[in-house]
Amino acid sequence: MKLQTKFLVILFPLVVVPLLLNSYITRQHFAEMMGESVAQQNNILKQQMLWNLDQARQDSASLVAEILSYPDLRAAFDQQQEQPELLQSRLEHFQQHHPRLQYVEVLSDAGTSLARVQAAAATELPATLPASDPLRLFHADHHLYMLENHQQPADAAVAPGLSIRTLMRLQQMETFIQRTRRSSNILLVLLDHGKVLSEESALKTLLPRQGETGDNQLQWNSNHYLVNRSDITPSLQMVTLTPTVDMEASNETLNKVLSYVAIASGLISLLILHRSIATLVTNPLQRFQALTLNIINGNFKPVKVIQRQDELGVLSQSMETMRQHLQDTSEHIEELAYFDPLTGLPNKVSFIDTIQHLIEKSQVSGHQLAILFFDLDNFKHINDGLGHEFGDELLMQVSTRLKECIRSHDVIAPGNHLALQDADEVIARLGGDEFTLVLSKINSPDEAAKVATRILHKLSKPFALQDNDVFISASIGISMYPKDGRTPEDLLKNADTAMYAAKASGKNHSRFYDSKMNKPVLERIELEASMRSALANNEFILYYQPKVPLFGETRFEFETLMRWNHSEKGMISPGLFIPLAEDSGYIQTLGDWAIEQTCRQIEYWNKKGYKNVTVSTNLSPVQLNYGNPLDTIKQALASFDIRPEQLEIEITESGLMQNEKHAVQLLNDIKSLGVRIALDDFGTGYSSLAYLLKFPIDTLKIDRAFIRDIDSHPESLKVLESIIGLAKSLDLHVVAEGVETREQLDLLQARECNYIQGFYFARPTEPDEAMAFFEGHYTADTEIKDNSPIQKAVS
């Protein structure tokens, strides 16, 4: 059996069954709609009958009110016992003037008729009404009548205790019943106490019998009717007889239409299915079979894609994609081998090939080559601290800026690695945060230096990373061909060495290669390796330098300064190992260790009885911008018995500039712990005044550059006075750093500087010796001892 026939066999029931089911549901819904329509119509008729009955009863009550208010009858009612014939005559007189009153009778409280008047057209009246049912409807002389008793209260002013029975023709109700029958062929029949009020003798027999059986249908006069009963009053019931002939005709018509539609739809659906399956399935599959055979035979020429939004269209697109993929695989592998996937720049493999090609061209032309090897400063901290997404985004922005800042005729990252062989200048990413640039056809190293300067200037501007302004810099090493090497490997290695020399000498600048650089680079690598184990070997120590109070509250304040006592080389300068620790990321570990040791020493002094102790420790810009020292501070405060305000964190202005948003949040979190914040090296940055307002600072430390020559340069003294005045207006403590002479001390004391720090009083030393300084000059109550040099200095 062919695939097309199988589809038809499977789909035929799926087409026919829904059509039959739809026909059945439609008929059921039609029957429900007809039933609801009949019910709504019956409810409307019932409301209209109730309204007609109410109107008749209101008319009857109105007539009784007129009888009771008629002057002659009022007198007759009052004299009915003495002159009973007077009530009869007056009642007849009243009826003559009110022809709509068919019958009226006055009954005593015992039920005896006192007077009665009947219209000329006499009507057979029912027996007296029972007390529980003062209303009775009946049919006589082809008309409907309502007989109603109106009982007067015993204390009524007129006819007390008497009953007035009235008979009225229900002409309005008769008209409504006749109009309903003429307009909609619906028969309205009333049953009073089960008695049929109709002229139709057959209905008088059929309706009671139908009521006993409970059947909702009735056959009468060769017609079928739907029977609906509604109670008008407890004793009065309305029966509606709705002919079913129209409904049966509509239902039969609907069945015929549905049958024709089902047959026609089935045939048309099968025909459409037959053509659709051929067009949409079998024909495309035959094409796919032919295409597959072509691909198997190695024919990868483009084919026409079936433009359809369905599975076969997707399959056709997939087959074309597969063909393109097979054709592009080799090209893609080649691209991965020669280009960086993140930035799109050439990678190390293609860059070395380019250098080799340019060397060969330079040997012919006699021009020089320059290799610029640059590394992003502090990129590791951004990548580790803010996350790899930040790091990747930064690398892409750096590559964009590099393309903008090199010379106008430089060629950047051609889309094909073969095109690199024709390029004179190429920029590449070697990996991580290392970029390289080769410049050819240059006549002197100055041309390479100008390009390096443009790169440094371009990278000095802030980078916007997810609502954070991040500052970075670069260290660039430059090697020249043929002076610094004749192979790509040698030129790259020497440019790398020059880059390390630039980084070691302060970062954010460039250095040309010199053979003398090899030794410092090797020493730097060796020192970084030994630093990793120095902390475990207890080679790092903290020195404490006292801050001498001049004004304000007297506290024993210290600043911790880290020292490295190398096991072989002795004391290593902080200016050497601190930048190395920041570059390698090890500063995070050293900073956490310094905070812990500082809190441990404060606890020790507290136990010794020195309660008024405050110690400040330095927070590296790397920790401030890319680390999370908050957890370390929280853990230290929880582990050691100290007060939060005894710990002070020192930050620098330059550290605040790198990632300002992060720094503000971190310092506010630290401040919320109760820890003090000090701004170190104030005045050496770019936005000092803005930082005083933006950051939660407690202490301002004036950089030694403003202290060094205040006794010889009036300008420096004026700047110092401004800084102290500004700090006091902001309620900040002021600490002067680098105080080394008595003249400097006197000038600071005259300006009411709170604390001084410098070699004039004490050098950084071990903690016991640092506390011994205060013990030698102050009492246990922090009062200056007599004859103390400090007393003489501040007196």
XYZ file of N, CA and C in Angstrom, residues 195-366:
516
model
N -60.507 22.953 37.340
C -61.571 23.001 36.346
C -61.096 23.820 35.165
N -61.259 23.271 33.977
C -60.799 23.922 32.763
C -61.767 25.030 32.395
N -61.240 26.249 32.229
C -62.057 27.393 31.854
C -61.922 27.601 30.359
N -62.592 26.818 29.580
C -62.486 26.901 28.134
C -63.762 26.349 27.509
N -64.021 26.809 26.258
C -65.174 26.312 25.528
C -64.902 24.969 24.889
N -63.581 24.634 24.745
C -63.229 23.397 24.075
C -63.546 22.229 25.004
N -64.517 21.436 24.616
C -64.924 20.323 25.479
C -63.841 19.269 25.562
N -63.062 19.113 24.446
C -62.009 18.090 24.468
C -60.934 18.457 25.475
N -60.616 19.757 25.571
C -59.586 20.189 26.517
C -60.025 19.932 27.950
N -61.343 20.024 28.210
C -61.822 19.783 29.571
C -61.554 18.357 30.000
N -61.430 17.474 29.007
C -61.139 16.062 29.320
C -59.641 15.773 29.267
N -58.955 16.344 28.246
C -57.540 16.004 28.021
C -56.611 16.627 29.054
N -56.838 17.871 29.438
C -55.886 18.550 30.329
C -55.828 17.915 31.712
N -56.978 17.608 32.380
C -56.861 16.930 33.679
C -56.145 15.593 33.571
N -56.423 14.859 32.462
C -55.776 13.560 32.299
C -54.268 13.731 32.080
N -53.909 14.746 31.257
C -52.479 15.000 31.025
C -51.786 15.440 32.309
N -52.478 16.191 33.165
C -51.895 16.609 34.436
C -51.622 15.431 35.346
N -52.499 14.402 35.253
C -52.284 13.222 36.104
C -51.093 12.403 35.624
N -50.892 12.297 34.315
C -49.770 11.499 33.798
C -48.440 12.232 33.885
N -48.458 13.573 33.900
C -47.218 14.356 33.966
C -46.515 14.471 32.631
N -47.156 14.021 31.563
C -46.533 14.108 30.242
C -46.535 15.569 29.794
N -45.427 16.003 29.122
C -45.327 17.399 28.699
C -45.768 17.600 27.260
N -46.407 16.585 26.673
C -46.921 16.721 25.316
C -48.390 16.295 25.288
N -49.119 16.885 24.308
C -50.558 16.633 24.199
C -50.935 16.651 22.721
N -51.796 15.700 22.334
C -52.288 15.662 20.953
C -53.760 16.055 20.960
N -54.058 17.052 20.131
C -55.437 17.572 20.093
C -55.685 18.143 18.707
N -56.821 17.768 18.158
C -57.187 18.218 16.814
C -56.100 17.892 15.795
N -55.534 16.674 15.913
C -54.499 16.184 14.983
C -53.202 16.965 15.069
N -53.010 17.756 16.110
C -51.772 18.524 16.309
C -51.106 18.110 17.617
N -49.836 18.255 17.625
C -49.070 18.002 18.844
C -48.713 19.332 19.502
N -48.854 19.325 20.824
C -48.577 20.541 21.580
C -47.620 20.221 22.731
N -46.753 21.222 23.041
C -45.957 21.160 24.269
C -46.769 21.805 25.372
N -46.910 21.112 26.487
C -47.744 21.573 27.592
C -46.851 22.107 28.693
N -47.183 23.314 29.161
C -46.436 23.916 30.266
C -47.433 24.474 31.253
N -47.282 24.136 32.494
C -48.203 24.579 33.553
C -47.484 25.570 34.466
N -48.191 26.661 34.796
C -47.637 27.689 35.681
C -48.714 28.114 36.657
N -48.370 28.198 37.931
C -49.322 28.604 38.963
C -49.418 30.115 38.984
N -50.691 30.600 38.816
C -50.931 32.036 38.904
C -51.234 32.412 40.347
N -52.135 31.673 40.951
C -52.452 31.800 42.385
C -52.500 30.380 42.933
N -52.637 30.217 44.244
C -52.712 28.857 44.789
C -53.824 28.017 44.155
N -54.890 28.648 43.684
C -55.997 27.873 43.127
C -56.119 28.033 41.617
N -55.327 28.930 41.032
C -55.456 29.234 39.617
C -54.173 28.831 38.907
N -54.295 28.099 37.808
C -53.150 27.596 37.058
C -53.313 27.954 35.588
N -52.185 28.376 34.988
C -52.185 28.693 33.565
C -51.510 27.554 32.818
N -52.136 27.086 31.750
C -51.596 26.018 30.913
C -51.388 26.597 29.516
N -50.131 26.472 28.992
C -49.837 26.922 27.634
C -49.654 25.705 26.753
N -50.340 25.739 25.615
C -50.231 24.667 24.615
C -49.516 25.236 23.395
N -48.219 24.878 23.269
C -47.400 25.396 22.168
C -47.347 24.357 21.064
N -47.817 24.664 19.852
C -47.774 23.679 18.754
C -46.335 23.353 18.377
N -46.093 22.097 18.124
C -44.738 21.631 17.810
C -44.501 21.503 16.318
N -45.479 21.853 15.529
C -45.332 21.638 14.099
C -44.187 22.468 13.516
N -44.045 23.740 13.971
C -42.964 24.590 13.455
C -41.605 24.091 13.925
N -41.566 23.671 15.192
C -40.289 23.174 15.701
C -39.880 21.894 15.002
N -40.865 21.023 14.749
C -40.546 19.770 14.068
C -40.085 20.045 12.632
N -40.708 21.018 11.996
C -40.296 21.361 10.633
C -38.884 21.940 10.629
N -38.586 22.815 11.602
C -37.236 23.406 11.680
C -36.198 22.333 11.973
N -36.560 21.410 12.869
C -35.615 20.338 13.219
C -35.344 19.445 12.008
N -36.420 19.137 11.241
C -36.239 18.293 10.056
C -35.385 19.005 9.007
N -35.640 20.289 8.842
C -34.831 21.066 7.891
C -33.361 21.092 8.317
N -33.148 21.280 9.634
C -31.774 21.305 10.146
C -31.079 19.980 9.917
N -31.799 18.869 10.142
C -31.202 17.546 9.936
C -30.801 17.341 8.478
N -31.681 17.805 7.566
C -31.350 17.658 6.152
C -30.110 18.477 5.785
N -30.080 19.739 6.277
C -28.939 20.609 5.964
C -27.646 20.028 6.518
N -27.717 19.534 7.765
C -26.518 18.962 8.381
C -26.059 17.721 7.628
N -27.008 16.919 7.160
C -26.645 15.711 6.409
C -25.955 16.077 5.095
N -26.562 17.067 4.379
C -25.956 17.489 3.126
C -24.560 18.067 3.356
N -24.445 18.874 4.418
C -23.143 19.493 4.717
C -22.115 18.436 5.063
N -22.526 17.434 5.863
C -21.590 16.377 6.266
C -21.105 15.583 5.058
N -22.060 15.242 4.149
C -21.670 14.465 2.963
C -20.758 15.283 2.059
N -21.151 16.531 1.814
C -20.352 17.384 0.930
C -18.981 17.657 1.536
N -18.960 17.938 2.865
C -17.684 18.219 3.523
C -16.782 17.006 3.489
N -17.361 15.825 3.708
C -16.555 14.607 3.681
C -15.912 14.376 2.330
N -16.727 14.525 1.264
C -16.191 14.304 -0.078
C -15.127 15.340 -0.439
N -15.445 16.610 -0.132
C -14.475 17.668 -0.445
C -13.195 17.478 0.365
N -13.350 17.101 1.668
C -12.175 16.898 2.518
C -11.306 15.778 1.994
N -11.931 14.682 1.541
C -11.140 13.575 1.006
C -10.394 13.991 -0.258
N -11.073 14.770 -1.105
C -10.410 15.235 -2.315
C -9.243 16.163 -1.982
N -9.496 17.081 -1.040
C -8.420 18.008 -0.635
C -7.273 17.245 0.015
N -7.621 16.242 0.850
C -6.585 15.437 1.490
C -5.729 14.721 0.457
N -6.406 14.178 -0.563
C -5.675 13.450 -1.603
C -4.672 14.367 -2.305
N -5.113 15.544 -2.701
C -4.217 16.469 -3.379
C -3.168 17.045 -2.431
N -3.587 17.343 -1.194
C -2.654 17.941 -0.237
C -1.536 16.982 0.129
N -1.903 15.717 0.342
C -0.877 14.729 0.692
C 0.126 14.588 -0.437
N -0.397 14.593 -1.663
C 0.508 14.487 -2.806
C 1.418 15.702 -2.894
N 0.841 16.900 -2.679
C 1.631 18.127 -2.823
C 2.561 18.354 -1.642
N 2.038 18.113 -0.426
C 2.776 18.476 0.779
C 3.698 17.385 1.291
N 3.429 16.127 0.965
C 4.191 15.035 1.580
C 4.924 14.196 0.548
N 4.158 13.496 -0.302
C 4.805 12.489 -1.155
C 5.744 13.113 -2.192
N 5.313 14.214 -2.827
C 6.189 14.844 -3.820
C 7.472 15.395 -3.196
N 7.394 16.145 -2.041
C 8.649 16.594 -1.410
C 9.539 15.442 -0.961
N 8.922 14.345 -0.480
C 9.745 13.215 -0.054
C 10.508 12.618 -1.233
N 9.882 12.592 -2.392
C 10.578 12.096 -3.572
C 11.752 13.011 -3.934
N 11.542 14.319 -3.746
C 12.646 15.253 -3.989
C 13.763 15.050 -2.981
N 13.394 14.855 -1.694
C 14.417 14.658 -0.664
C 15.227 13.391 -0.951
N 14.544 12.385 -1.462
C 15.248 11.147 -1.786
C 16.313 11.404 -2.855
N 15.942 12.176 -3.854
C 16.899 12.496 -4.913
C 18.051 13.342 -4.366
N 17.718 14.317 -3.480
C 18.763 15.165 -2.903
C 19.711 14.363 -2.028
N 19.154 13.413 -1.268
C 19.996 12.587 -0.401
C 20.976 11.764 -1.225
N 20.504 11.225 -2.325
C 21.394 10.453 -3.200
C 22.511 11.333 -3.750
N 22.193 12.596 -4.070
C 23.230 13.522 -4.551
C 24.280 13.778 -3.479
N 23.816 13.994 -2.212
C 24.764 14.251 -1.121
C 25.634 13.032 -0.867
N 25.015 11.825 -0.941
C 25.789 10.604 -0.752
C 26.872 10.485 -1.827
N 26.562 10.941 -3.007
C 27.516 10.869 -4.111
C 28.506 12.031 -4.102
N 28.430 12.879 -3.074
C 29.412 13.964 -2.949
C 29.060 15.216 -3.693
N 27.839 15.347 -4.119
C 27.408 16.554 -4.828
C 26.838 17.540 -3.810
N 27.622 18.611 -3.487
C 27.209 19.571 -2.469
C 26.805 20.911 -3.068
N 26.404 20.885 -4.334
C 25.958 22.124 -4.947
C 24.662 22.596 -4.301
N 24.448 23.913 -4.263
C 23.216 24.439 -3.635
C 21.967 23.908 -4.335
N 20.934 23.672 -3.561
C 19.653 23.211 -4.086
C 18.577 24.209 -3.684
N 17.460 24.179 -4.402
C 16.352 25.076 -4.094
C 15.642 24.597 -2.834
N 15.518 25.483 -1.867
C 14.891 25.157 -0.577
C 13.381 25.280 -0.698
N 12.661 24.306 -0.124
C 11.199 24.362 -0.086
C 10.793 25.428 0.920
N 10.173 26.492 0.447
C 9.796 27.603 1.302
C 8.442 27.353 1.938
N 8.438 26.575 3.013
C 7.204 26.256 3.737
C 7.474 26.292 5.224
N 6.463 26.746 5.974
C 6.585 26.818 7.426
C 6.000 25.563 8.072
N 6.547 24.405 7.720
C 6.096 23.162 8.326
C 7.289 22.240 8.462
N 7.025 20.985 8.897
C 8.115 20.056 9.162
C 8.942 19.771 7.908
N 8.261 19.602 6.763
C 9.001 19.329 5.537
C 9.792 20.561 5.090
N 9.228 21.736 5.334
C 9.987 22.940 5.043
C 11.224 23.039 5.923
N 11.040 22.690 7.220
C 12.185 22.674 8.142
C 13.193 21.619 7.716
N 12.680 20.448 7.273
C 13.584 19.389 6.808
C 14.370 19.849 5.586
N 13.696 20.529 4.662
C 14.384 21.036 3.487
C 15.452 22.044 3.881
N 15.077 22.934 4.816
C 16.053 23.910 5.301
C 17.209 23.224 6.008
N 16.892 22.173 6.768
C 17.932 21.432 7.481
C 18.894 20.760 6.510
N 18.348 20.211 5.424
C 19.218 19.571 4.446
C 20.130 20.598 3.774
N 19.583 21.788 3.502
C 20.415 22.828 2.925
C 21.462 23.293 3.938
N 21.027 23.408 5.228
C 21.980 23.775 6.274
C 23.079 22.728 6.410
N 22.704 21.458 6.313
C 23.695 20.389 6.399
C 24.701 20.507 5.254
N 24.189 20.803 4.071
C 25.094 20.956 2.941
C 26.047 22.122 3.162
N 25.470 23.259 3.650
C 26.317 24.410 3.920
C 27.318 24.102 5.032
N 26.842 23.353 6.044
C 27.735 23.013 7.159
C 28.912 22.160 6.684
N 28.623 21.187 5.838
C 29.709 20.345 5.325
C 30.682 21.167 4.497
N 30.139 22.135 3.782
C 31.002 22.965 2.953
C 31.795 23.959 3.801
N 31.160 24.447 4.895
C 31.804 25.485 5.706
C 32.666 24.936 6.834
N 32.601 23.619 7.075
C 33.314 23.068 8.233
C 34.809 23.346 8.168
N 35.368 23.098 7.034
C 36.815 23.306 6.910
C 37.168 24.785 7.084
N 36.310 25.672 6.529
C 36.551 27.104 6.683
C 36.417 27.524 8.148
N 35.430 26.940 8.838
C 35.225 27.292 10.247
C 36.389 26.805 11.115
N 36.852 25.606 10.843
C 37.998 25.079 11.597
C 39.218 25.964 11.374
N 39.374 26.409 10.150
C 40.495 27.291 9.834
C 40.368 28.617 10.578
N 39.120 29.137 10.681
C 38.900 30.392 11.407
C 39.205 30.243 12.886
N 38.762 29.126 13.491
C 39.051 28.895 14.905
C 40.549 28.778 15.154
N 41.262 28.295 14.174
C 42.698 28.103 14.345
C 43.465 29.411 14.270
N 42.879 30.465 13.648
C 43.646 31.678 13.400
C 43.063 32.939 14.042
N 41.842 32.865 14.619
C 41.233 34.072 15.164
C 40.679 33.819 16.567
N 40.690 34.880 17.380
C 40.169 34.818 18.744
C 38.640 34.865 18.700
N 37.944 33.892 19.291
C 36.471 33.863 19.185
C 35.782 34.982 19.944
N 36.420 35.557 20.969
C 35.767 36.588 21.778
C 35.823 37.957 21.105
N 37.007 38.368 20.681
C 37.186 39.713 20.129
C 37.207 39.738 18.616
N 37.393 38.577 17.969
C 37.507 38.550 16.526
C 38.876 38.940 16.016
N 39.811 39.223 16.924
C 41.162 39.583 16.508
C 41.957 38.329 16.162
N 43.017 38.472 15.360
C 43.887 37.319 15.119
C 44.464 36.783 16.430
N 44.707 35.463 16.461
C 45.285 34.876 17.666
C 46.800 34.745 17.508
N 47.412 34.043 18.443
C 48.871 33.967 18.477
C 49.432 33.266 17.242
N 48.746 32.217 16.784
C 49.241 31.458 15.630
C 49.327 32.345 14.394
N 48.222 33.024 14.096
C 48.218 33.870 12.904
C 49.124 35.079 13.089
N 49.247 35.564 14.363
C 50.089 36.735 14.600
C 51.559 36.398 14.340
N 51.997 35.221 14.778
C 53.393 34.813 14.535
C 53.634 34.662 13.034
N 52.664 34.092 12.322
C 52.795 33.980 10.869
C 52.924 35.357 10.227
N 52.110 36.321 10.746
C 52.164 37.676 10.193
C 53.519 38.316 10.454
N 54.036 38.145 11.691
C 55.355 38.710 12.001
C 56.419 38.139 11.064
N 56.383 36.837 10.856
C 57.370 36.210 9.985
C 57.282 36.780 8.570
N 56.066 36.955 8.098
C 55.891 37.504 6.749
C 56.402 38.944 6.680
N 56.120 39.744 7.736
C 56.585 41.133 7.731
C 58.099 41.217 7.878
N 58.701 40.281 8.608
C 60.174 40.245 8.707
C 60.776 40.027 7.323
N 60.197 39.110 6.578
C 60.716 38.842 5.235
C 60.571 40.081 4.354
N 59.457 40.800 4.480
C 59.283 42.016 3.685
C 60.247 43.112 4.141
N 60.503 43.188 5.457
C 61.423 44.207 5.959
C 62.855 43.933 5.530
N 63.216 42.686 5.387
C 64.566 42.350 4.924
C 64.795 42.871 3.519
N 63.717 42.966 2.759
C 63.827 43.472 1.385
C 63.791 44.994 1.368
N 62.843 45.572 2.170
C 62.657 47.030 2.136
C 63.648 47.781 3.008
N 64.194 47.121 4.030
C 65.120 47.791 4.937
C 64.434 48.553 6.053
